[in-house]
PDB file of C-alpha atoms in Angstrom:
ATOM      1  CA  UNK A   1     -23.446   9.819   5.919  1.00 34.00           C
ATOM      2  CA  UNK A   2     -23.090  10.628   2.012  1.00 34.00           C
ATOM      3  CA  UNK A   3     -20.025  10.128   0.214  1.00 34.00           C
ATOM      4  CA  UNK A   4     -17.962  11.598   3.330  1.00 31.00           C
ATOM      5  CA  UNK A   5     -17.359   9.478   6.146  1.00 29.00           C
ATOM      6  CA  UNK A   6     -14.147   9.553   8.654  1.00 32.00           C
ATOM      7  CA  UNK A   7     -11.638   7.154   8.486  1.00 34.00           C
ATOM      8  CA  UNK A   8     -12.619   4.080  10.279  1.00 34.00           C
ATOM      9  CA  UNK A   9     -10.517   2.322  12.872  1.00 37.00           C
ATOM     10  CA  UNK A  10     -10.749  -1.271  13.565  1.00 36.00           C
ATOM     11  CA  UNK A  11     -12.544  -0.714  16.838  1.00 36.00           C
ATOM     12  CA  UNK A  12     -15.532   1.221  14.480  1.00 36.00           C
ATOM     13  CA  UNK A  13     -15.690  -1.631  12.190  1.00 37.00           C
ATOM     14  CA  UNK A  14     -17.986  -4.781  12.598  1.00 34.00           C
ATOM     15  CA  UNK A  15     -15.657  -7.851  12.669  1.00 36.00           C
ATOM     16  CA  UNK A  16     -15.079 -11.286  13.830  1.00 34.00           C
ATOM     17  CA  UNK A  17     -12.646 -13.669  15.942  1.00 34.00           C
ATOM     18  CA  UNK A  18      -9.757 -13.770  13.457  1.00 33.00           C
ATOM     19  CA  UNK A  19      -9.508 -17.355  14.443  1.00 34.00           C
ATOM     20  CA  UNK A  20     -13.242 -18.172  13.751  1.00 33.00           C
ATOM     21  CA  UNK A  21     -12.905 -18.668  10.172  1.00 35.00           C
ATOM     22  CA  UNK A  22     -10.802 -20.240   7.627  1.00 33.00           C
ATOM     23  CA  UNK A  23      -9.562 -17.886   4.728  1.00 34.00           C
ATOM     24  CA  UNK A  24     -10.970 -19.969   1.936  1.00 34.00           C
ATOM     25  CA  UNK A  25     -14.618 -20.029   3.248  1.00 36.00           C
ATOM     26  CA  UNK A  26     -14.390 -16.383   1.960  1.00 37.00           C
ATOM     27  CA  UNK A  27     -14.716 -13.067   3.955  1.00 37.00           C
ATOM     28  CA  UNK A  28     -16.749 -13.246   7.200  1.00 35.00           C
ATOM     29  CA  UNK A  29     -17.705  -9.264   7.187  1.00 35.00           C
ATOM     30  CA  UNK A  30     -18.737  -6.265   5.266  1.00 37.00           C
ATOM     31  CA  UNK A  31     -17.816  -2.829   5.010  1.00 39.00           C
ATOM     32  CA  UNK A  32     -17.125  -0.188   2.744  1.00 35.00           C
ATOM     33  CA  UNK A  33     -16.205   3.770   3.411  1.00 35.00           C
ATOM     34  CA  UNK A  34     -15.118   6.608   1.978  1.00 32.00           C
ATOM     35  CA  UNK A  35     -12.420   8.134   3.578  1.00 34.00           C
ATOM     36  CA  UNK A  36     -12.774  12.094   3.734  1.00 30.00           C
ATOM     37  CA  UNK A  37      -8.969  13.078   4.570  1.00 35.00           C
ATOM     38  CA  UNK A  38      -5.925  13.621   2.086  1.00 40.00           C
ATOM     39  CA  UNK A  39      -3.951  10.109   2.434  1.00 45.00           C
ATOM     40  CA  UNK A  40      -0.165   9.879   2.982  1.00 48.00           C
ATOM     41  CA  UNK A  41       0.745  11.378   0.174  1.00 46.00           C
ATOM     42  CA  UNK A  42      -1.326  14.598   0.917  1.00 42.00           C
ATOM     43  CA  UNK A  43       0.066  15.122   4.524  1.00 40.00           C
ATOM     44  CA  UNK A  44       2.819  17.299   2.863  1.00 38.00           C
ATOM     45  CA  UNK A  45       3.603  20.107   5.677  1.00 32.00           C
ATOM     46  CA  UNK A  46       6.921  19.670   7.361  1.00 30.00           C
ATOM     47  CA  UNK A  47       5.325  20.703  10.155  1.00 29.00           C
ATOM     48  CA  UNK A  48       2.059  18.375   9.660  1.00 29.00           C
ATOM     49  CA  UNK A  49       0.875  14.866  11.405  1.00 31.00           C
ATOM     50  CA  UNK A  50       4.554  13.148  10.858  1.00 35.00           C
ATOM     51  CA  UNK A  51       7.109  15.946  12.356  1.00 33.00           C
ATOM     52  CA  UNK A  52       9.523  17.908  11.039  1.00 33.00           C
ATOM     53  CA  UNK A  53      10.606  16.446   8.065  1.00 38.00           C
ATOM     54  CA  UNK A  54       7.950  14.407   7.485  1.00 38.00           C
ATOM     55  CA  UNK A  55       7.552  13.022   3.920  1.00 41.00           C
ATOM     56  CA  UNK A  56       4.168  13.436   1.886  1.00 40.00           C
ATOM     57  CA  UNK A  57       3.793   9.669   2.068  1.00 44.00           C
ATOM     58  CA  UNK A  58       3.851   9.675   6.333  1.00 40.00           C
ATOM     59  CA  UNK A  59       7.543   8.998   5.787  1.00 42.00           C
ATOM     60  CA  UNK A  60      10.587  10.580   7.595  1.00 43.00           C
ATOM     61  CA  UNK A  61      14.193  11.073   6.694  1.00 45.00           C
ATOM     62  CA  UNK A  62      16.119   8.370   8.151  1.00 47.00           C
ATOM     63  CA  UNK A  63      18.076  10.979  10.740  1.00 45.00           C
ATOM     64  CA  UNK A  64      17.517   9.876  13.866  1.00 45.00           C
ATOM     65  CA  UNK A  65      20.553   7.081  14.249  1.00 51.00           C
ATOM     66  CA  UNK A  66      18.518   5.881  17.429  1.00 55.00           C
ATOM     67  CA  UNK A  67      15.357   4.824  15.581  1.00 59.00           C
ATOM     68  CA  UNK A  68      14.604   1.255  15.398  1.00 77.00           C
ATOM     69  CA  UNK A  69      15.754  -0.421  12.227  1.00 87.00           C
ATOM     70  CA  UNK A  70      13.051  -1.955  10.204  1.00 91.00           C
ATOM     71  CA  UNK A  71      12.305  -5.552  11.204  1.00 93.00           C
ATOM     72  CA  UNK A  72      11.395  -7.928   8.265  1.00 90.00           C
ATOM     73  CA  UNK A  73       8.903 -10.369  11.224  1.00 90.00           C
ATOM     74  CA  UNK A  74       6.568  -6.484  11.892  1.00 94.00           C
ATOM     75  CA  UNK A  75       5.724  -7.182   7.477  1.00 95.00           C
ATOM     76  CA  UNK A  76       1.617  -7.669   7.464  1.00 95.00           C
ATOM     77  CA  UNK A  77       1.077 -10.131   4.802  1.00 95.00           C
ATOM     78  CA  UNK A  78      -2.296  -9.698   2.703  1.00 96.00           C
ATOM     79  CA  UNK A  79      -4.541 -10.281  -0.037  1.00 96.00           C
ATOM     80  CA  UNK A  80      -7.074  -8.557  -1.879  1.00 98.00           C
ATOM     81  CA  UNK A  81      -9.326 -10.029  -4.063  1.00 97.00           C
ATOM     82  CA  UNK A  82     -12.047  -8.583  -6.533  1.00 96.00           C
ATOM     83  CA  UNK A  83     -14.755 -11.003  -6.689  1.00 94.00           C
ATOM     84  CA  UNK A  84     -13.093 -14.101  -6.299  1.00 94.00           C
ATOM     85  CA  UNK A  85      -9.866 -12.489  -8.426  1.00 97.00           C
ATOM     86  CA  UNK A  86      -7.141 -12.187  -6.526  1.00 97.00           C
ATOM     87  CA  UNK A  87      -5.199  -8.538  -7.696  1.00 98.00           C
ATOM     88  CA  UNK A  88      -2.568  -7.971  -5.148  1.00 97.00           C
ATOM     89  CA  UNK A  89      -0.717 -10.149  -2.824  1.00 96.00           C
ATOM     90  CA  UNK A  90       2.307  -9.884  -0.474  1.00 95.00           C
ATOM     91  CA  UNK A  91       2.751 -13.188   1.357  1.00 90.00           C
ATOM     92  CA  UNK A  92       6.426 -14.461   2.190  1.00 85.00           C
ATOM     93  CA  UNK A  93       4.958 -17.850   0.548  1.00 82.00           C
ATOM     94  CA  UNK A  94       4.394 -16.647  -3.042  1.00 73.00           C
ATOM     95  CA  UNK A  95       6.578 -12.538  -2.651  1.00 75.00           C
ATOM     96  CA  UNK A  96      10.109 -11.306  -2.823  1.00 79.00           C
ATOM     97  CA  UNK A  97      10.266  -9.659   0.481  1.00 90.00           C
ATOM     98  CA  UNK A  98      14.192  -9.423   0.744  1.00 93.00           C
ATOM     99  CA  UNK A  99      15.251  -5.747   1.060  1.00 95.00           C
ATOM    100  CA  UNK A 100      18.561  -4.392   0.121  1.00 95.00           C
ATOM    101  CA  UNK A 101      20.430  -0.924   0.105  1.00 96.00           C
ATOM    102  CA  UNK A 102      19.316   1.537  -2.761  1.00 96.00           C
ATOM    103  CA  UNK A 103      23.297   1.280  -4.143  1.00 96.00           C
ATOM    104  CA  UNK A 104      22.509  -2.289  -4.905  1.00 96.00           C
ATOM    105  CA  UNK A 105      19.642  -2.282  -5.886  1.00 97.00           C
ATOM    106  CA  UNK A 106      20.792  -0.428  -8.856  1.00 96.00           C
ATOM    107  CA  UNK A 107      22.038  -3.380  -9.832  1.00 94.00           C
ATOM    108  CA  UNK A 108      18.883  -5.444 -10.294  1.00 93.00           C
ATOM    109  CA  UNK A 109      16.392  -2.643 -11.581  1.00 96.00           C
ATOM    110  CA  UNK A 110      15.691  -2.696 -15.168  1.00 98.00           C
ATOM    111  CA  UNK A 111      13.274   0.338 -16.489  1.00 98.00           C
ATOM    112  CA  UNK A 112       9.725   0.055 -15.546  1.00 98.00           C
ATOM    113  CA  UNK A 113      10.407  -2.092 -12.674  1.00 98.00           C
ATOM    114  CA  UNK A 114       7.910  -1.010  -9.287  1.00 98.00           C
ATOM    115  CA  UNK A 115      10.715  -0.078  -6.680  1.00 98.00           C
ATOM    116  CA  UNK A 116       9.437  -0.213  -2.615  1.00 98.00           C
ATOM    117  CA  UNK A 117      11.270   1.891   0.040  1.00 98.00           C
ATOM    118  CA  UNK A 118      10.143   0.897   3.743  1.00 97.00           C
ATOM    119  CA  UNK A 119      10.817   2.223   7.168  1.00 95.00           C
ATOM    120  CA  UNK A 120       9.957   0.878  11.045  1.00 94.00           C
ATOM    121  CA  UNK A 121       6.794   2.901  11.762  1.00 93.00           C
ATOM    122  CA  UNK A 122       6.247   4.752   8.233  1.00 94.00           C
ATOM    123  CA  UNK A 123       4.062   4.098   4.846  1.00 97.00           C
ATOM    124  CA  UNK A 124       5.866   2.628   2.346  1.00 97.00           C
ATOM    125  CA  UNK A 125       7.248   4.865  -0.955  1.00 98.00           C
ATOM    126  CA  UNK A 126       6.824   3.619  -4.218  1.00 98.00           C
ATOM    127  CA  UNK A 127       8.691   4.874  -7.094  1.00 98.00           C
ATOM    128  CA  UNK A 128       8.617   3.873 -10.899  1.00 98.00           C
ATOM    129  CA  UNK A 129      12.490   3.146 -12.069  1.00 98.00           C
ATOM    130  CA  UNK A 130      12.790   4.797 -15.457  1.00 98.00           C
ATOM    131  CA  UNK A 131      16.835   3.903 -16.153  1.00 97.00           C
ATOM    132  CA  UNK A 132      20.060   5.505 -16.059  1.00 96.00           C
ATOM    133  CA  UNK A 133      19.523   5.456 -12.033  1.00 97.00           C
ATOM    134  CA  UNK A 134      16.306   7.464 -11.845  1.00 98.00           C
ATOM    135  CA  UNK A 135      12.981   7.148 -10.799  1.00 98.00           C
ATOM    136  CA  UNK A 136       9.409   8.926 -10.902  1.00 98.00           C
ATOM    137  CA  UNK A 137       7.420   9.174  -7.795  1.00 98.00           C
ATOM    138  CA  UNK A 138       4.660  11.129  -6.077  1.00 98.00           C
ATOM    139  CA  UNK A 139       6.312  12.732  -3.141  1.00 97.00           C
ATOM    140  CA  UNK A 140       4.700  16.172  -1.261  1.00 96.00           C
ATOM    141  CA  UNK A 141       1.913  16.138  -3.274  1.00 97.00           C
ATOM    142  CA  UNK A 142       3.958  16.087  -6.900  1.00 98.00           C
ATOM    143  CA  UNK A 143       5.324  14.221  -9.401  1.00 98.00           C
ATOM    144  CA  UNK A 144       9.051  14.095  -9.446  1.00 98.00           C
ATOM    145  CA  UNK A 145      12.018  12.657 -11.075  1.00 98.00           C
ATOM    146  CA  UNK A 146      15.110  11.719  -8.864  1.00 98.00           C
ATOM    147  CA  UNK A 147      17.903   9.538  -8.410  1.00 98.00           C
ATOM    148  CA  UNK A 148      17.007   6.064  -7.158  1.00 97.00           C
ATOM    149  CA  UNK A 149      19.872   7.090  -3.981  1.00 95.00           C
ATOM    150  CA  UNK A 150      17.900   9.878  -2.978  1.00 97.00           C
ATOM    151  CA  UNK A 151      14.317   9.279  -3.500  1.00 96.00           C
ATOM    152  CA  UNK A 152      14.861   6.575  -0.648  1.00 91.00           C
ATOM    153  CA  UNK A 153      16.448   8.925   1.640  1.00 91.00           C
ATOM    154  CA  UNK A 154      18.641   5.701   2.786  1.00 91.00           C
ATOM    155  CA  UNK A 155      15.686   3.485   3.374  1.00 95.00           C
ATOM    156  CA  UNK A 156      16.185  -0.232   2.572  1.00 96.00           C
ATOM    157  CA  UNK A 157      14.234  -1.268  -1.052  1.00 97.00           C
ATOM    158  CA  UNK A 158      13.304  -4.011  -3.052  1.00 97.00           C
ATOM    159  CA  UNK A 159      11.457  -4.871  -6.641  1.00 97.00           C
ATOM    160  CA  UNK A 160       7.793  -5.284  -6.053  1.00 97.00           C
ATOM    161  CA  UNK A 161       6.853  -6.044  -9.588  1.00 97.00           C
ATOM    162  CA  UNK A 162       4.686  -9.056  -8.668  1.00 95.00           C
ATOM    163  CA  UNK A 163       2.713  -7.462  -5.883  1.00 97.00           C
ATOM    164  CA  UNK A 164      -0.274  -6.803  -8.132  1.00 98.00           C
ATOM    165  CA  UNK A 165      -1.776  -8.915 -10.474  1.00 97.00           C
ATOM    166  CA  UNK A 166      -2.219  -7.514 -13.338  1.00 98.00           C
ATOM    167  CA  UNK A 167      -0.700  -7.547 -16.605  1.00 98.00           C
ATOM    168  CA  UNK A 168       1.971  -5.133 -17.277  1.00 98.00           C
ATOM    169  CA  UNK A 169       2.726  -2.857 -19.858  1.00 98.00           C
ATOM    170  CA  UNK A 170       5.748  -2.883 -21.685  1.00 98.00           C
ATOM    171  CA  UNK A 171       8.988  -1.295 -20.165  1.00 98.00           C
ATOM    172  CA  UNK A 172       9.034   1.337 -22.716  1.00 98.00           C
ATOM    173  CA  UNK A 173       5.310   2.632 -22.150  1.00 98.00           C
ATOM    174  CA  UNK A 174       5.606   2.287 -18.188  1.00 98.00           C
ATOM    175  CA  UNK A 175       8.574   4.647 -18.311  1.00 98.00           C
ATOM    176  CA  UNK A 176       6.364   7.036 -20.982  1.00 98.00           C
ATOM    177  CA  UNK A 177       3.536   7.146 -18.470  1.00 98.00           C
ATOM    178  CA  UNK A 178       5.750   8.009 -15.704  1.00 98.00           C
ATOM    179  CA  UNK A 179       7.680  10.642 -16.947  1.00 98.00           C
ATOM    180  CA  UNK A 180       4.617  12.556 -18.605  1.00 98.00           C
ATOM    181  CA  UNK A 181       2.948  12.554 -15.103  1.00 98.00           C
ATOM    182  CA  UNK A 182       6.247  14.724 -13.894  1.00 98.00           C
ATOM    183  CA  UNK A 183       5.473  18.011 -12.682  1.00 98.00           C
ATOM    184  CA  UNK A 184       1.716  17.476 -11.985  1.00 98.00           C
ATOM    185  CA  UNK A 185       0.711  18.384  -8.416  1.00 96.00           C
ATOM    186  CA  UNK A 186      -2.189  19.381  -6.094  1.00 92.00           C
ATOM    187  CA  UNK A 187      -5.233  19.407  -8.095  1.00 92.00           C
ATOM    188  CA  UNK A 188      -4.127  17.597 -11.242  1.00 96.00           C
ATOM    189  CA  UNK A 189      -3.252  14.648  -9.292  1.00 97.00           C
ATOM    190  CA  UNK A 190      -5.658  11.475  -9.627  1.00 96.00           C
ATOM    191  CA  UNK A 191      -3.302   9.140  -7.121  1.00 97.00           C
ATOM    192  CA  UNK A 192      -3.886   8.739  -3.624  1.00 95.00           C
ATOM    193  CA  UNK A 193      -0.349   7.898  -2.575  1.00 97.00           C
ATOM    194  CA  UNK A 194       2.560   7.051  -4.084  1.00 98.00           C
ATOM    195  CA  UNK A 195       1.853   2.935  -4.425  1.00 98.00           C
ATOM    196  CA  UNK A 196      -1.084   3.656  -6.498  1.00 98.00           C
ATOM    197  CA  UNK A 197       0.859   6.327  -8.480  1.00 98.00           C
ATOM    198  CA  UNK A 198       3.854   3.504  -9.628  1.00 98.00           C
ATOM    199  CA  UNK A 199       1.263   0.889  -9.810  1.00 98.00           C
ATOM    200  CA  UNK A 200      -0.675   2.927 -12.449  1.00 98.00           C
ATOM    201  CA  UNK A 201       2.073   3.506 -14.559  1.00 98.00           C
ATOM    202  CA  UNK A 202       3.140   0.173 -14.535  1.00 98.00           C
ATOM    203  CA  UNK A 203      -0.290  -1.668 -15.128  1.00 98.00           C
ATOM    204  CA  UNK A 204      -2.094   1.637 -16.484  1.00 97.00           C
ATOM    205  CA  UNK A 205      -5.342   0.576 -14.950  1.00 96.00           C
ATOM    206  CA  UNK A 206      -7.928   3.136 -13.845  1.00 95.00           C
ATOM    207  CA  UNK A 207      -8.697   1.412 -10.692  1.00 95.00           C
ATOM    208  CA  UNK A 208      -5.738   2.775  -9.125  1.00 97.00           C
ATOM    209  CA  UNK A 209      -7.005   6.765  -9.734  1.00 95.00           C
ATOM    210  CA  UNK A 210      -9.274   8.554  -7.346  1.00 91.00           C
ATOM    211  CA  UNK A 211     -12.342   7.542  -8.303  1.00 89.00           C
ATOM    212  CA  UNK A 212     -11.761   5.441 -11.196  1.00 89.00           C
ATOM    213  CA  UNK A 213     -13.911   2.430 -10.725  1.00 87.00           C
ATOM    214  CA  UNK A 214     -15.908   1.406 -13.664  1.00 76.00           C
ATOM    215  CA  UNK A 215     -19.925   2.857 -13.073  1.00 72.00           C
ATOM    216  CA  UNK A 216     -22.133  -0.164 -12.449  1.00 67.00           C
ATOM    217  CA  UNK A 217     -19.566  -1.634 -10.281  1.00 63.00           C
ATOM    218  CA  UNK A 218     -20.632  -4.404  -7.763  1.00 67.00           C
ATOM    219  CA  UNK A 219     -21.427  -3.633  -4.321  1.00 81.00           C
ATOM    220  CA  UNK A 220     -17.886  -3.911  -2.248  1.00 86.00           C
ATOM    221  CA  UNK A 221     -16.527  -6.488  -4.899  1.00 94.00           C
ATOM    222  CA  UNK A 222     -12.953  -5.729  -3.252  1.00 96.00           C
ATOM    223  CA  UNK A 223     -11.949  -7.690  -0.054  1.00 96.00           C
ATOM    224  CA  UNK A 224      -8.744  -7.263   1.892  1.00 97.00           C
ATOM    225  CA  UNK A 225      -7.407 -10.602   3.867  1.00 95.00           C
ATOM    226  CA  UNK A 226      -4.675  -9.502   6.763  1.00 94.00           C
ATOM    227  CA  UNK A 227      -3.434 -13.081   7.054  1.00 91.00           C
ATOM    228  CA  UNK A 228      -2.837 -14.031  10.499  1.00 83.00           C
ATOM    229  CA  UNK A 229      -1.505 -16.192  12.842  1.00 69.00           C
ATOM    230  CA  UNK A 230      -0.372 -19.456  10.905  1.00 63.00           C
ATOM    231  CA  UNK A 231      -2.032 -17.765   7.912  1.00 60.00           C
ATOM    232  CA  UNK A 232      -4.735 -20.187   7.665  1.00 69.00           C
ATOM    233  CA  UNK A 233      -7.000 -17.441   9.074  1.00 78.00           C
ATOM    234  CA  UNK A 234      -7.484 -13.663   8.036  1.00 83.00           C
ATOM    235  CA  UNK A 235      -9.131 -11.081   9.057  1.00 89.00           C
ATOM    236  CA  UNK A 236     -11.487  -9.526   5.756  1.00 92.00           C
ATOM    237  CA  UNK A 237     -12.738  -5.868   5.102  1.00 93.00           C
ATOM    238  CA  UNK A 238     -15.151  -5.214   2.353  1.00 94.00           C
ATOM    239  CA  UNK A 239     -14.691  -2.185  -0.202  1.00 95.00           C
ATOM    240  CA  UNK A 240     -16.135  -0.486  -2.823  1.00 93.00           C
ATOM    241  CA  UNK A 241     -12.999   0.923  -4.718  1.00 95.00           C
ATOM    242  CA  UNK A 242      -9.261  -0.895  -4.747  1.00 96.00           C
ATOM    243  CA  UNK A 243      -8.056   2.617  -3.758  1.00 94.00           C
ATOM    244  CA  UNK A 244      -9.840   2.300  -0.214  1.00 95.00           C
ATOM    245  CA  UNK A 245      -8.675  -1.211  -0.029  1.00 97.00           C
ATOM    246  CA  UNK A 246      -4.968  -0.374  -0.706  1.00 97.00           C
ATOM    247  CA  UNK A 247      -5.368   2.902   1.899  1.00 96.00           C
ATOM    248  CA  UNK A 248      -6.517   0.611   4.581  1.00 96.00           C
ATOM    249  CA  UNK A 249      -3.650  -1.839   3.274  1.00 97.00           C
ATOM    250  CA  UNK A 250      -0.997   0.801   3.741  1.00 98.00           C
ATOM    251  CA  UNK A 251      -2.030   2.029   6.871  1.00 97.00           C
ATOM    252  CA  UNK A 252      -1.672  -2.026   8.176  1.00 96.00           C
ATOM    253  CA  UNK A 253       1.988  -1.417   6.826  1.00 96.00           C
ATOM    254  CA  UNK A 254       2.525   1.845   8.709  1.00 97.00           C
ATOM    255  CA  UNK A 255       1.382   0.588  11.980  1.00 96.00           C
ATOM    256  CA  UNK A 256       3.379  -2.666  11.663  1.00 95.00           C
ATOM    257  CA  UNK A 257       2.171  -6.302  12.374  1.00 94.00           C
ATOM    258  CA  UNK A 258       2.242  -6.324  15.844  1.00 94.00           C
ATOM    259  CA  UNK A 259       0.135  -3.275  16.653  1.00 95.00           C
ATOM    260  CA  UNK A 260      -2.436  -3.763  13.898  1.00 93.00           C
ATOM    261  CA  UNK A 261      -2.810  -7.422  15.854  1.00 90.00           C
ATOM    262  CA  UNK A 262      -3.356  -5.571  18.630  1.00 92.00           C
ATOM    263  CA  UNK A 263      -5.456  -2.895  17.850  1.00 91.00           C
ATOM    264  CA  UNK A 264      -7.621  -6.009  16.477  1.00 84.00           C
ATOM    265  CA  UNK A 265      -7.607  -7.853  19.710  1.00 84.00           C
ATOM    266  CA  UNK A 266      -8.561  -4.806  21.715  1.00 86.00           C
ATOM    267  CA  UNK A 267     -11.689  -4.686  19.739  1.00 75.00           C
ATOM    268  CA  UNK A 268     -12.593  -7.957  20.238  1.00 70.00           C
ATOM    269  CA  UNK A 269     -12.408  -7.797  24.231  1.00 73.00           C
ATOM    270  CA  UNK A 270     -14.942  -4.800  23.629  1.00 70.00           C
ATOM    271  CA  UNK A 271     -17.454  -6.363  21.526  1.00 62.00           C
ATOM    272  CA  UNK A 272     -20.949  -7.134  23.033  1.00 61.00           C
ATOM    273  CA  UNK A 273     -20.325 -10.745  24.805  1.00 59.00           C
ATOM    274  CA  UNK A 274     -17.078 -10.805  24.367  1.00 55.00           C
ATOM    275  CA  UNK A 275     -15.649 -12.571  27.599  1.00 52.00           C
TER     276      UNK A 275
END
């Protein structure tokens, strides 16, 4: 298979009853891949996978009145550990999941602060706040500056400074790293998607690049937990780079709770003596 392998859906991956196992007797399968596709961020053509006015990140303008509003209960709540560190987390127990309008949110956001835009149905946008109500994103394949208002396109928002684990740079250098990146596109991008993007220039670690893992690096040393259920169970994925883990992450988020559940389940009525 090489370095270039499709994306993988839960039905191709090896896995177990998500009830089987507790979370803290550590992940219960294995697997790593390499997806060979452009991410969110890369679908780009209005005309591409999402539809007309499609965003780069799988997002679409908010234009359809009729569209289901986002619904906080469809969140999936996760972990991802390297080793047995624990670098990103988004559980209701420990997060900041309230969302609010972008207007207010200008309120709250002090430069260098990680700002989320969601959507029923879409990948989420990440942006880096930079002050005096702008911020620097990866959107259609470049990096732009634009007003907090628009670069949400109406979407509901929220600080997600505490999402990864890391330690943060200063304010000052975050905003620096952002608004050097702006005007880099196509080929001189290193960012999968727009999370990784903001979370670089917040935490500066290589990690989040395209292919920035340190050489030597342990076999699949990342694991992603989808907590389910009462969240004393998960369901675990091995991989070999965080950016794979946070790609399988966000597409969890774009398919919403209830369908990645079931997409889960189906797979487990398939598997060999299932009953």
């Amino acid at each position: 298979m090489g370095n270039h392998m499709e994306r993988l859906s839960y039905a191709e991956v090896p896995t177990v009853d998500p009830h089987g196992g507790d979370r803290d007797e550590g992940p219960r399968i294995g697997v790593s891949y390499i997806f060979s596709g452009g991410d969110d961020e890369e679908d780009d053509d209005d005309d591409g996978g999402g539809g007309a006015g499609a965003a780069a990140d799988g997002t679409q303008a908010n234009s359809h009145p009729e569209e289901p509003a986002f619904d906080p209960r469809e969140e999936v709540e996760c972990v991802v550990y390297k080793l047995d560190e624990c670098v990103y987390e988004k559980n209701r127990r420990s997060s900041a999941l309230d969302l609010c309008s972008p207007e207010k949110l200008l309120d709250q956001c002090r430069a260098g602060d990680l700002v989320e835009f969601v959507a029923a149905g879409q990948y989420p946008h990440w942006a880096v706040y930079v002050g005096d109500f702008q911020v620097v994103h990866l959107h259609r394949a470049e990096v732009k500056s634009a007003f907090l208002t628009d670069a949400g396109r109406g979407r509901p928002c929220r600080v997600v400074n505490e999402r990864y684990k890391f330690r943060a740079r200063d304010p000052e250098a975050v905003v620096q790293s952002a608004l050097e990146q702006v005007g880099l596109k196509d080929g001189e991008l290193t960012w999968r998607n727009s999370e990784a993007f903001a979370a670089w220039c917040r935490f500066g670690r290589r990690e989040l690049k395209a292919g920035g893992e340190p050489s030597g690096a342990a076999r699949q040393p990342y694991t992603l937990h989808v907590l389910l259920g009462d969240r004393k169970y998960s369901h675990a994925l091995e991989f070999q780079s965080l950016e794979d883990a946070i790609a399988e992450k966000r597409r969890g988020d774009h398919l919403g709770r209830s369908a990645l559940l079931r997409e889960l389940a189906a797979h487990l009525r398939t598997e060999p003596g299932a009953q």
